[in-house]
Structures are given as structure tokens and as C-alpha cells.
XYZ file of C-alpha atoms in Angstrom:
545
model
C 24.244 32.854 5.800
C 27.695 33.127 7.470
C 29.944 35.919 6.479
C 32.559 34.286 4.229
C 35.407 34.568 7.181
C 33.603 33.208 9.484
C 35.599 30.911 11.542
C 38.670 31.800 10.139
C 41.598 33.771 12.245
C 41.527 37.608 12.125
C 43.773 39.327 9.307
C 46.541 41.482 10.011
C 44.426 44.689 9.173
C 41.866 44.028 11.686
C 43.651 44.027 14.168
C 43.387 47.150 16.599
C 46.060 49.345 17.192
C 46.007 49.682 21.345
C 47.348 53.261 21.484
C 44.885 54.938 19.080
C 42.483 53.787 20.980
C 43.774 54.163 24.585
C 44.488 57.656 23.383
C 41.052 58.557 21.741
C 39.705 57.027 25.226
C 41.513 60.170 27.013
C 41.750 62.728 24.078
C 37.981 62.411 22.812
C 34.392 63.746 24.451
C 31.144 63.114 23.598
C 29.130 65.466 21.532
C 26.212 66.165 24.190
C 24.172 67.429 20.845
C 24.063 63.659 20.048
C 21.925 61.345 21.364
C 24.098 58.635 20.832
C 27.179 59.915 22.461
C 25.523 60.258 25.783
C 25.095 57.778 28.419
C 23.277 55.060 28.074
C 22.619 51.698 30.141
C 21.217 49.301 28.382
C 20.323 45.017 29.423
C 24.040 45.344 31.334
C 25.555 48.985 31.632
C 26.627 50.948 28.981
C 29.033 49.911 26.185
C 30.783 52.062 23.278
C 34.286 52.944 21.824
C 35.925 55.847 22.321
C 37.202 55.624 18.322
C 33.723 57.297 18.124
C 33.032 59.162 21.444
C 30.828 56.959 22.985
C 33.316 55.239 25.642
C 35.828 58.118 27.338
C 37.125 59.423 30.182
C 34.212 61.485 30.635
C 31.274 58.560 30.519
C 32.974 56.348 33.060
C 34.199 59.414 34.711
C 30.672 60.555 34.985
C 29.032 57.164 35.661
C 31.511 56.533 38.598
C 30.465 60.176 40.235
C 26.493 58.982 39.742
C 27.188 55.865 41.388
C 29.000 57.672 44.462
C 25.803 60.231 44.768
C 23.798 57.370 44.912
C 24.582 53.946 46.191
C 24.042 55.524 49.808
C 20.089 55.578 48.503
C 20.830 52.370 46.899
C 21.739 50.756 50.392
C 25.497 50.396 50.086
C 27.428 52.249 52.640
C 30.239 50.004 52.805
C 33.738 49.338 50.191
C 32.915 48.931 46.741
C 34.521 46.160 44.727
C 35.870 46.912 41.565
C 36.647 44.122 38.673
C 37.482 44.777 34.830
C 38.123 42.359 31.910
C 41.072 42.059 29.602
C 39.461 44.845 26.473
C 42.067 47.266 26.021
C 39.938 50.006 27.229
C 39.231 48.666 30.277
C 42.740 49.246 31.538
C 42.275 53.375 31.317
C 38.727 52.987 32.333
C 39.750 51.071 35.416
C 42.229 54.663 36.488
C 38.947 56.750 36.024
C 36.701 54.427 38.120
C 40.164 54.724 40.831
C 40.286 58.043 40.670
C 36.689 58.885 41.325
C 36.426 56.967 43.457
C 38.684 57.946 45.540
C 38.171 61.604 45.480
C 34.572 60.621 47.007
C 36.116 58.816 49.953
C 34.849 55.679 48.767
C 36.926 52.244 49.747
C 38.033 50.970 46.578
C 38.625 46.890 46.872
C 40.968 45.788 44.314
C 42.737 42.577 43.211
C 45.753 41.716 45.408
C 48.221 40.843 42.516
C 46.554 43.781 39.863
C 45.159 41.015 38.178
C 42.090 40.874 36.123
C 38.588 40.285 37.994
C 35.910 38.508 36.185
C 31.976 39.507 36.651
C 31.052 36.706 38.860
C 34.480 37.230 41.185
C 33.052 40.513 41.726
C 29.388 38.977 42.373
C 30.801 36.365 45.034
C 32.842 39.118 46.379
C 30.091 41.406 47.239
C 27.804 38.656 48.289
C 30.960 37.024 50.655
C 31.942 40.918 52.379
C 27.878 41.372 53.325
C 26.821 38.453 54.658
C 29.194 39.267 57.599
C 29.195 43.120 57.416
C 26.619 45.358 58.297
C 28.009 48.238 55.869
C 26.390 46.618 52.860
C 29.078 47.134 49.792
C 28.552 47.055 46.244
C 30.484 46.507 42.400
C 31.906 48.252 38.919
C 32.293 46.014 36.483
C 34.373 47.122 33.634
C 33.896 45.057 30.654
C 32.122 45.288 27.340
C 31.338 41.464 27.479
C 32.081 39.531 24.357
C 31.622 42.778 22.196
C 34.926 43.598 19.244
C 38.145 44.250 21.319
C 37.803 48.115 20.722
C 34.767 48.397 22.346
C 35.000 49.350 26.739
C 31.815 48.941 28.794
C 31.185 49.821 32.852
C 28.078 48.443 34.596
C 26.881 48.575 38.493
C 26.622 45.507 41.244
C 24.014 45.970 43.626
C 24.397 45.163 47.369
C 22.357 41.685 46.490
C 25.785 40.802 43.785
C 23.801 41.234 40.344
C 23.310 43.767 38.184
C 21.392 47.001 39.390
C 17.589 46.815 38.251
C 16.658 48.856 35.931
C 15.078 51.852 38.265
C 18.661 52.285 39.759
C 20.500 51.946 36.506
C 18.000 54.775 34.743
C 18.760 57.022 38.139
C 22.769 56.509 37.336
C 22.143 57.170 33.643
C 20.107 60.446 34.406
C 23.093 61.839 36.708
C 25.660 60.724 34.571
C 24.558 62.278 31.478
C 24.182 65.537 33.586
C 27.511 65.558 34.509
C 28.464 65.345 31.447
C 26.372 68.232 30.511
C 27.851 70.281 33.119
C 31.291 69.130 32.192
C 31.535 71.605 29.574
C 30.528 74.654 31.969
C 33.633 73.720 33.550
C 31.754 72.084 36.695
C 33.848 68.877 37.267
C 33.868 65.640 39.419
C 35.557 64.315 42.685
C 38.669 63.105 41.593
C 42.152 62.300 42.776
C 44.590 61.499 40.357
C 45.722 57.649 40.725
C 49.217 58.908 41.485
C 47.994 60.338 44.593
C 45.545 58.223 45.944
C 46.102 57.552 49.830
C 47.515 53.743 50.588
C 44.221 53.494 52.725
C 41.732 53.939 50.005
C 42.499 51.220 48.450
C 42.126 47.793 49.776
C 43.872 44.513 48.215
C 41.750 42.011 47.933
C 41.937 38.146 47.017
C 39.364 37.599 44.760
C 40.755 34.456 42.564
C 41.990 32.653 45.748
C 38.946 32.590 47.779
C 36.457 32.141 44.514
C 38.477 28.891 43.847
C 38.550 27.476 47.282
C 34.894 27.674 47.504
C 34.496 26.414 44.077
C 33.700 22.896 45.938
C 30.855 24.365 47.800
C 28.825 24.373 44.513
C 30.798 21.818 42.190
C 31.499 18.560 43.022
C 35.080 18.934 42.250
C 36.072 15.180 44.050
C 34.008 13.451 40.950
C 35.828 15.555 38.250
C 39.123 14.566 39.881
C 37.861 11.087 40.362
C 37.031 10.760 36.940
C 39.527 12.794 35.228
C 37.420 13.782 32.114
C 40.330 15.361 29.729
C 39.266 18.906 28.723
C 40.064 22.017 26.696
C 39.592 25.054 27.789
C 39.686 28.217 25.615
C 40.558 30.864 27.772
C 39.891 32.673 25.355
C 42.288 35.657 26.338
C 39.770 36.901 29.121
C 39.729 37.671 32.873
C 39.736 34.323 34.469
C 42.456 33.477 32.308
C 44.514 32.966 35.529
C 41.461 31.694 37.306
C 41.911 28.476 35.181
C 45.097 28.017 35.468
C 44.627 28.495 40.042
C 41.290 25.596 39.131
C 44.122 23.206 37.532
C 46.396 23.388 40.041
C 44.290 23.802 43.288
C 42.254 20.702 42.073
C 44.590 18.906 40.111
C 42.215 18.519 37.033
C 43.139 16.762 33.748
C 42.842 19.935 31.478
C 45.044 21.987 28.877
C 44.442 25.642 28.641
C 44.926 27.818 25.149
C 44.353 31.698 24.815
C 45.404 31.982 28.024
C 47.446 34.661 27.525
C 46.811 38.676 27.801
C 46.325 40.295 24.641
C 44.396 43.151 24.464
C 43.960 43.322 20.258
C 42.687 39.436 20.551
C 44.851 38.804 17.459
C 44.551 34.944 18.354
C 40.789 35.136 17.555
C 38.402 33.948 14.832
C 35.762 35.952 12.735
C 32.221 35.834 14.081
C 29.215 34.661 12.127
C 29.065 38.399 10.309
C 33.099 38.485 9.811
C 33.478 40.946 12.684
C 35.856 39.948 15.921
C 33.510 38.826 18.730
C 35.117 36.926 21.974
C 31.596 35.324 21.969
C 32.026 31.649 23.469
C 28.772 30.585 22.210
C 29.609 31.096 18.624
C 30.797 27.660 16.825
C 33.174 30.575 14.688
C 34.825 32.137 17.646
C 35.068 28.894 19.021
C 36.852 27.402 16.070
C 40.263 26.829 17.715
C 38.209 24.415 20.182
C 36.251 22.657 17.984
C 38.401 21.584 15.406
C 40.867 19.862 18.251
C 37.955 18.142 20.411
C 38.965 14.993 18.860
C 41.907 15.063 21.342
C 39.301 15.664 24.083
C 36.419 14.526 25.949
C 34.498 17.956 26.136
C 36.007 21.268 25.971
C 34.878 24.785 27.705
C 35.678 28.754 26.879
C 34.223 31.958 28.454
C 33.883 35.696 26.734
C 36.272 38.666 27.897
C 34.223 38.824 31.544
C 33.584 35.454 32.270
C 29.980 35.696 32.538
C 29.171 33.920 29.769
C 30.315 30.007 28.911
C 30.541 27.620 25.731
C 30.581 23.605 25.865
C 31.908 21.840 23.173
C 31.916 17.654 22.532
C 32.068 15.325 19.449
C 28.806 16.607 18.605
C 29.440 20.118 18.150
C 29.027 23.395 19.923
C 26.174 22.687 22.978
C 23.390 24.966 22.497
C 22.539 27.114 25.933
C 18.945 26.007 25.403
C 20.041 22.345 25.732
C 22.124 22.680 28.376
C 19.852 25.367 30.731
C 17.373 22.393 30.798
C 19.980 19.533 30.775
C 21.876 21.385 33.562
C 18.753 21.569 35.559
C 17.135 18.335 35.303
C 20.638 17.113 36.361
C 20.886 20.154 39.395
C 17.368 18.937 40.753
C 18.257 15.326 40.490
C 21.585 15.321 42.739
C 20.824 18.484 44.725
C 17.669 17.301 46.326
C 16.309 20.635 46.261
C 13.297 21.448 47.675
C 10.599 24.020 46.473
C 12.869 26.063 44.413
C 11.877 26.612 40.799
C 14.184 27.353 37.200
C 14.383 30.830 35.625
C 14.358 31.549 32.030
C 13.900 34.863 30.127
C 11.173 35.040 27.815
C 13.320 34.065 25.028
C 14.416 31.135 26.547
C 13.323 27.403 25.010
C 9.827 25.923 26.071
C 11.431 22.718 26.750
C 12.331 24.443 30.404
C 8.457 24.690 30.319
C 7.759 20.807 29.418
C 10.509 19.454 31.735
C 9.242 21.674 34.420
C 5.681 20.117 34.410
C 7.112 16.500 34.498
C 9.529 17.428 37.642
C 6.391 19.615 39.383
C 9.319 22.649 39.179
C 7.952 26.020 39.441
C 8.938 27.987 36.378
C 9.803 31.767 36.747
C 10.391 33.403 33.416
C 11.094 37.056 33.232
C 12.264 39.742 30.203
C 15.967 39.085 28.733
C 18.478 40.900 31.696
C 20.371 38.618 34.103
C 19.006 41.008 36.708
C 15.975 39.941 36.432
C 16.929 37.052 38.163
C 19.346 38.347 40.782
C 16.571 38.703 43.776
C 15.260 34.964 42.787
C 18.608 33.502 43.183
C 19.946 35.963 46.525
C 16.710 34.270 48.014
C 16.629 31.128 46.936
C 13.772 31.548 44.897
C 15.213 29.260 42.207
C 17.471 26.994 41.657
C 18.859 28.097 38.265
C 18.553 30.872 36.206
C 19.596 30.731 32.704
C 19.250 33.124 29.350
C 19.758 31.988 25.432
C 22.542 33.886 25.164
C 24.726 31.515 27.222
C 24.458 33.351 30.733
C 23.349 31.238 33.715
C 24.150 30.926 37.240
C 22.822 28.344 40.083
C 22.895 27.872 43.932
C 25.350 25.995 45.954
C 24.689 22.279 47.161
C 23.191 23.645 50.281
C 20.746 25.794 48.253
C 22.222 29.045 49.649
C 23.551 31.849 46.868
C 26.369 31.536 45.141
C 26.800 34.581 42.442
C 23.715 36.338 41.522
C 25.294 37.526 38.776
C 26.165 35.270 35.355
C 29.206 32.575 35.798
C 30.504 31.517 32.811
C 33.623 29.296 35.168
C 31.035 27.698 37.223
C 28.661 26.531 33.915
C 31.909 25.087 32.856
C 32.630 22.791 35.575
C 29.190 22.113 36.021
C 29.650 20.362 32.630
C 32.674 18.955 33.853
C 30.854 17.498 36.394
C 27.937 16.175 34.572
C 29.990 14.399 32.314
C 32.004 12.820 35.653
C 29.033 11.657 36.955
C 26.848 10.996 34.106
C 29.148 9.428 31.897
C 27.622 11.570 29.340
C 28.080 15.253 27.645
C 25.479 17.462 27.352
C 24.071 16.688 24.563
C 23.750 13.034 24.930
C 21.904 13.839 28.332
C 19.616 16.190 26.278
C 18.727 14.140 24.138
C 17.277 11.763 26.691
C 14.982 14.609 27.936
C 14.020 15.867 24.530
C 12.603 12.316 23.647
C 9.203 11.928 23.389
C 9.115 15.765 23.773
C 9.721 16.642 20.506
C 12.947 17.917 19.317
C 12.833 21.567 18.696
C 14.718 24.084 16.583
C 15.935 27.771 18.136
C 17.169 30.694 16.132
C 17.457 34.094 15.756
C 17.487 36.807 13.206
C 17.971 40.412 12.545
C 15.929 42.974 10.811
C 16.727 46.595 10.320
C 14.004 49.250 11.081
C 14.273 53.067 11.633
C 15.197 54.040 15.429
C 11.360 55.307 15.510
C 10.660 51.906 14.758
C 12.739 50.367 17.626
C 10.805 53.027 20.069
C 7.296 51.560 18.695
C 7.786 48.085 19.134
C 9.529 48.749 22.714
C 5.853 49.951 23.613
C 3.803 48.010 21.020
C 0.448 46.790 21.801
C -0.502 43.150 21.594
C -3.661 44.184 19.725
C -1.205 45.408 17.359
C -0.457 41.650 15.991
C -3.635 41.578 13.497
C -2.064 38.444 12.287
C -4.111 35.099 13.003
C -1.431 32.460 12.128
C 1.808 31.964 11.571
C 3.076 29.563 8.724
C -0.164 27.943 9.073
C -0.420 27.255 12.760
C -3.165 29.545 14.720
C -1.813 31.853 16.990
C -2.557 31.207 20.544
C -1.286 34.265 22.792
C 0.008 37.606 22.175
C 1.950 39.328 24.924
C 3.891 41.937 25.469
C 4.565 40.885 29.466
C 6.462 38.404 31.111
C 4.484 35.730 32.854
C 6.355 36.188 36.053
C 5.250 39.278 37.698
C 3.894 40.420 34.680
C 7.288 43.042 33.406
C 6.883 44.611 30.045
C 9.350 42.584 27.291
C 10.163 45.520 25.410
C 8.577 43.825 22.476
C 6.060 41.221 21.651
C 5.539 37.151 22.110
C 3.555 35.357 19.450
C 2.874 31.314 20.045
C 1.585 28.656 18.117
C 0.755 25.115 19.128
C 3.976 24.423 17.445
C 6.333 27.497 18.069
C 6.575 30.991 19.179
C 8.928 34.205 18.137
C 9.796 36.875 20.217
C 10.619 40.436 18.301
C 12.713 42.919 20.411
C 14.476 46.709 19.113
C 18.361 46.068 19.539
C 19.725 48.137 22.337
C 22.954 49.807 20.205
C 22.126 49.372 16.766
C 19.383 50.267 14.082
C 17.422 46.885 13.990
C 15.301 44.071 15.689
C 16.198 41.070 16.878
C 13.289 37.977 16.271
C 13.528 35.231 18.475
C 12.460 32.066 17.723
C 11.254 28.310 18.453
C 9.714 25.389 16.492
C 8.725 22.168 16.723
C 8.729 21.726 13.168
C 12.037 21.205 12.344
C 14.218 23.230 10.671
C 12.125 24.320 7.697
C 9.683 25.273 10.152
C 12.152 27.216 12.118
C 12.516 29.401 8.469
C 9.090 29.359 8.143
C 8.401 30.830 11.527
C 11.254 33.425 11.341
C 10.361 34.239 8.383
C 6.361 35.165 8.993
C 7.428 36.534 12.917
C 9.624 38.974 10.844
C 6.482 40.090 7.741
C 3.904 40.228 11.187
C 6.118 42.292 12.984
C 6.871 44.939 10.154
C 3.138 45.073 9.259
C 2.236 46.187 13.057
C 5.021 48.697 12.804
C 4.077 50.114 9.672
C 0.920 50.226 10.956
C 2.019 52.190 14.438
C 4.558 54.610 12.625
């Protein structure tokens, strides 16, 4: 059940007060006695606050120096591009990842007007500098993603554009935290302090005016323009704020733009499902503002803080990522004329991927839940889309050559733009037409809270630990713990059914576990399903703790 302000627009005393926290981010260190103040990458870098000492100075201080020791190992001997979202903390955070790296000689590549730089600017960037340098360069991403505006976050870009994998991450993670360590026997980092930083060691770069002139290589801008679908977009008070605003112009599309303003406390914002502030675009409550004016509009679009993530909203509602990761690639395959490429999912993702897959003899590559997963498949061409639940996706250009390999939320967002141009159609209606005669299932997605011994069982539970032999009356089928593509521990466990499946995994920052799930029994079912995935996967842990 929805929290009783969900949907509605934040209240004075939630609001965050910018200085306290920009303050505690410089003022306040970890307590290396606690586990949880330490570093700590999880699906996408590592996230925290510094009201609590688990985002400061000292982690992105520290994370910076690992990444200097290692990207040489890593392969990137070239500049390193740096990008950060509109979170308050992200501002101070951005000065530490400066300083750092200048005081290890490394060629910083920064925005030419000191603008924000969304995640997938950063991914095109990287991939654009190495396909014509031999000095392979990499990325810092500063940005919590859609977390509460007092949160900060800082994750690594490969050489290939996505996010590190996780044996590089864990090697970053296990320096880090020992410079922390050793920050309190007074051994410090390379650093130069931002006031002194050479001229030379940084170099301006224009990320939002190349990633929107290329925009055409992968959209087909001339049918959006042709057809002049009038949109919303929710800006949603995040990095490509100005990004939109270059798209409308450069392209002269029919669109009006709200949120698009910087403001670090997101006081525009509405309450998340559990009444906290989330700048989650695939949330019909943060996406109120949208949805209650699409009346005015044929289809309206937002993205979270970063940009990596996207929201599509018509007369029918908030579009489900589900819905449109198949819609988007039965339509991709259809006007692409792609050849032997496949679709990635994670193993969370909706079986329909699976059922449209065998009717279009498309490959299907589904991995654990982390975009990087997918980063390799896409750089090579592997597949033609790669999509997660959580409204992340990213696909290749009309030529079938990489575009980002990391998520973009701006490109998902024209893509509908584009669909509907073409198709006539929004998402949904087009999903609907695949979904017929396929059944017409239901997705969801619950919480339960378990001790952090718990969470470390099921992250290395057994399938032989499911003793269960049905769920709501359907036989189970398979029990893995594996992906089916190249067979990479979940960090939890699958259950199917002839009807459905649910997918338990520990949360990554918080004291529960998160149960995916999928039915083709409607929406009783879906209860029914959620409900037994949940009793099954506290009896195995019971039984393993």
C-alpha cells in the first residue's frame, strides 16, 4: 500500500538544508570501526550521505586515488572524463575528484560551460575520444541516481563506456577503503587543491553539443519533426536539464519542458511510493506533475538526477519498462534490419522478452541485475538492446555500431518519440499488440526485512535450498541461482512455474530483500506468487542461518 503522501509535493520540513549537508560532506569522516561507513560499491558505485558519514571528502577522496593506482592495469592510459548530476553533494564531490586528480597528473576532461554531465554523455564521450586515440581514456560519474536529494554517489567508466565489472570495482573498493585506513596515520593522497590546479590539466570539453548532433545517428529525429508529436518532458531538475532544452532547439521539436531548472533540495518534487523524496522517473508518484497534465499531450518523458534512467507517460498511464524493453525492441528489429544481434535482459526482467524472442528467431542474452553486465554485449555488437526493470536501457545506432554502453535515459525518450512518429501509436498501444495471444502478464516487486546475516545467506544460497515444490499451486519447474547467459551467480535465487517466476535478492544498502516477480495469472496471482516467493524464501533462510 502507498504511503499516504504519495504523489503529493514535498512539505516544507523535508526539504534539505544544502549547507548542513555540504558542510557535513567536508567536516565529517567515516568511522573505519564500522562496516557501514567504509567503502562500498555496490550494482553502480558507491552511494551514502555524509549527514551520516558514509559520503565525504574522504570516500571520494579515496576512491579517486584507487582509480589513479589502477586504471593503468585497467587499460586506460589516456584523459579521464569526468560528469556529475545535479544532488547537492555532487558539487563538493566533483572538487575532490578535481583535486585528485590532478595531483596524480591525470587529464581531467570537463564540461566546456561547467555544466552538468549526465551518465550516458560521459559513456559517448569515452567511447567517441577511443575510437580515434590509442591512449584508451576512461569516466567518474558522480551521481547517486534517483536516490533522496541528500544522498552523493561516485562510480567508474571503463575504457569500453559502461560501468567497471565487478572484478575492477572490488579492486577500487579494496584500495579505497585502505586509504582510508591509512588516512588516520596521517598517510594522505595526491592532491592539489582546485585553486591551484595547472590550466593544462584540465581540458574543456563539449559534451552536450556533440551528444546532440549525433543524436540522429541513432534516432530518427526527421520523423519526430515530421510528425510533430506534442510532448512533456519532466526534466525533472537533473543533468540533461540543458540537454533538452539544446534537443528542442537543435531539432526544432514540438515539446514543453518543466523542472528544468537547478535545484539542488528538489523542493519541486513529489513523495515516492513510501513518502520519502525519490527523483525516480519510473514512479507514477514522482511522476505526478506529468501525469496529471498528459491530457494536454500526446506522450510525455522524464529522466532521474543522472539521466540514465527514463519514464514514458500517455493517456494510459505511466509505461511499464517491461512493456516498453520488449515494445522498443520488436519495433528496433523491425526498422533497423539488424542482423544476428540478440536483446539483453537481467534476470529480473519480463519473460515476454523470452516469448517475443522465439517468434522473431532473436537470440536472448539475460544476465544478473547491473547495467554492466551488458556493456561488452553492446561495445561489440553483441545485441541490439539491453534493458533492466528498473527503467535502464540502452541500444545501438542505425548502423548497428555502439552508441553508449552505459544506460540512456534521453535516448529511451526519443526512441518513444519516435515510435509514436512512426507508429502512430504509444507504447502501450504497441504492447498490447505483442502481448495478444501471449498472455497478458502482471510484474511486481516487494520488500522483506531480514537480518544482514540473512542478506549474506541468500547472496550464496543454494538452489537445493528451495525445498518448496509449488508455488500458489503451480509446480515449480527450475531453481537457479545463475544466469542463463554465461552462467554468473544472481546473488539470490530464481523460482518458475508454468505460470510465473520470482526472483529474491539481499538489498545492497539496506536491511532487507527485494522479491521479484511475474505472473500470468493476473493480478491476484501476482499476490499469490509474491506472497508464497516471500514464505519459500524465509523458510530456506531460516533453514541456512
Amino acid at each position: 500500500m502507498a504511503h499516504k503522501l504519495a504523489g503529493t509535493p514535498v512539505q516544507e520540513q523535508d526539504i534539505i538544508d544544502v549547507q548542513t549537508l555540504v558542510d557535513a560532506y567536508f567536516d565529517n569522516a567515516p568511522d573505519i570501526t564500522d562496516p557501514t561507513q567504509l567503502v562500498s560499491f555496490g550494482t553502480s558505485g558507491h552511494r551514502g550521505t555524509s549527514l551520516n558519514g558514509t559520503f565525504t571528502d574522504l570516500h571520494v577522496a579515496a576512491i579517486t586515488q584507487a582509480i589513479c593506482d589502477g586504471r593503468g592495469q585497467f587499460g586506460a592510459t589516456g584523459p579521464l572524463f569526468v560528469g556529475q548530476d545535479t544532488h547537492a553533494l555532487s558539487q563538493p564531490a566533483l572538487i575532490t575528484v578535481l583535486e585528485v586528480l590532478a595531483g596524480n597528473g591525470v587529464m581531467a576532461m570537463v564540461d566546456a560551460d561547467m555544466d552538468f554531465v549526465p551518465t550516458p554523455s560521459v559513456s559517448r564521450a569515452i567511447i567517441r575520444y577511443n575510437e580515434s586515440h590509442d591512449h584508451k581514456a576512461d569516466g567518474i560519474v558522480i551521481t547517486p541516481s534517483h536516490n533522496p536529494p541528500d544522498n552523493g554517489g561516485i562510480k567508474y567508466n571503463a575504457t569500453n563506456g559502461g560501468p567497471a565489472d565487478t572484478l575492477v570495482t572490488k579492486w577500487i573498493e579494496t584500495r579505497a577503503n585502505e586509504y582510508v585506513r591509512a588516512y588516520y596515520e596521517l598517510e594522505g593522497f595526491k592532491r592539489i587543491s582546485i585553486d591551484n590546479i595547472e590550466p593544462d590539466r584540465q581540458v574543456p570539453y563539449d559534451y552536450k553539443g556533440l551528444y546532440v548532433e549525433e543524436l540522429s545517428s541513432i534516432i530518427n529525429m526527421e520523423a519526430i519533426q515530421c510528425a510533430k508529436p506534442k510532448v512533456l518532458v519532466n526534466a525533472l531538475g537533473g543533468s540533461g536539464l540543458g540537454y533538452w532544452r539544446a534537443i528542442k532547439e537543435r531539432y526544432n521539436l514540438n515539446m514543453d519542458i518543466i523542472n528544468d531548472e537547478y535545484d539542488p533540495t528538489f523542493s519541486f518534487m513529489t513523495y515516492d511510493h513510501d513518502g520519502k523524496v525519490r527523483m525516480d522517473c519510473s514512479s507514477e508518484y514522482a511522476m505526478a506533475d506529468v501525469i496529471k497534465q498528459i491530457g494536454n499531450y500526446d506522450l510525455a518523458v522524464g529522466n532521474d538526477p543522472d539521466y540514465d534512467r527514463y519514464g514514458i507517460v500517455s493517456a494510459d498511464g505511466l509505461t511499464s519498462p517491461n512493456a516498453f524493453l520488449v515494445t522498443a525492441a520488436d519495433y528496433l528489429f523491425t526498422t533497423r534490419g539488424w542482423k544476428d544481434k540478440g536483446v539483453g535482459k537481467t534476470v529480473v526482467c519480463t519473460t515476454m522478452i523470452d516469448k517475443w524472442a522465439v517468434v522473431k528467431d532473436v537470440p536472448v542474452y539475460e544476465v544478473p541485475v547491473g547495467f554492466k553486465y551488458f556493456s561488452s554485449l553492446l561495445f561489440d555488437g553483441e545485441i541490439g538492446i539491453g534493458g533492466e526493470e528498473s527503467a535502464g536501457a540502452s541500444f545501438l545506432k542505425k548502423d548497428g555500431t555502439v552508441w553508449t554502453t552505459d544506460k540512456d535515459g534521453m535516448v529511451m525518450a526519443l526512441l518513444a518519440m519516435e515510435m509514436y512518429a512512426v507508429m502512430g501509436a504509444t507504447v502501450d498501444r504497441l504492447y498490447n499488440n505483442i502481448v495478444e495471444g501471449c498472455g497478458d502478464p502482471r510484474f511486481g516487486r516487494i520488500d522483506a526485512a531480514c537480518t544482514k546475516a540473512a542478506k549474506a545467506k541468500l547472496k550464496q544460497l543454494n538452489a537445493s535450498s528451495i525445498t518448496a515444490t509449488e508455488v500458489d499451486g503451480d509446480a515449480i519447474t527450475n531453481v537457479r541461482t545463475t544466469s542463463l547467459y554465461k552462467d554468473m551467480p544472481i546473488d539470490g535465487v530464481r523460482v518458475e512455474t508454468e505460470t510465473g517466476w520470482f526472483v529474491a535478492r539481499p538489498s545492497g544498502t539496506e536491511d532487507l530483500y527485494k522479491i521479484y516477480g511475474e505472473s500470468y495469472k493476473g493480478d491476484k496471482g501476482l499476490i499469490a506468487l509474491l506472497t508464497a516467493g516471500e514464505e519459500i524464501v524465509t523458510a530456506a533462510l531460516s533453514d541456512e542461518v
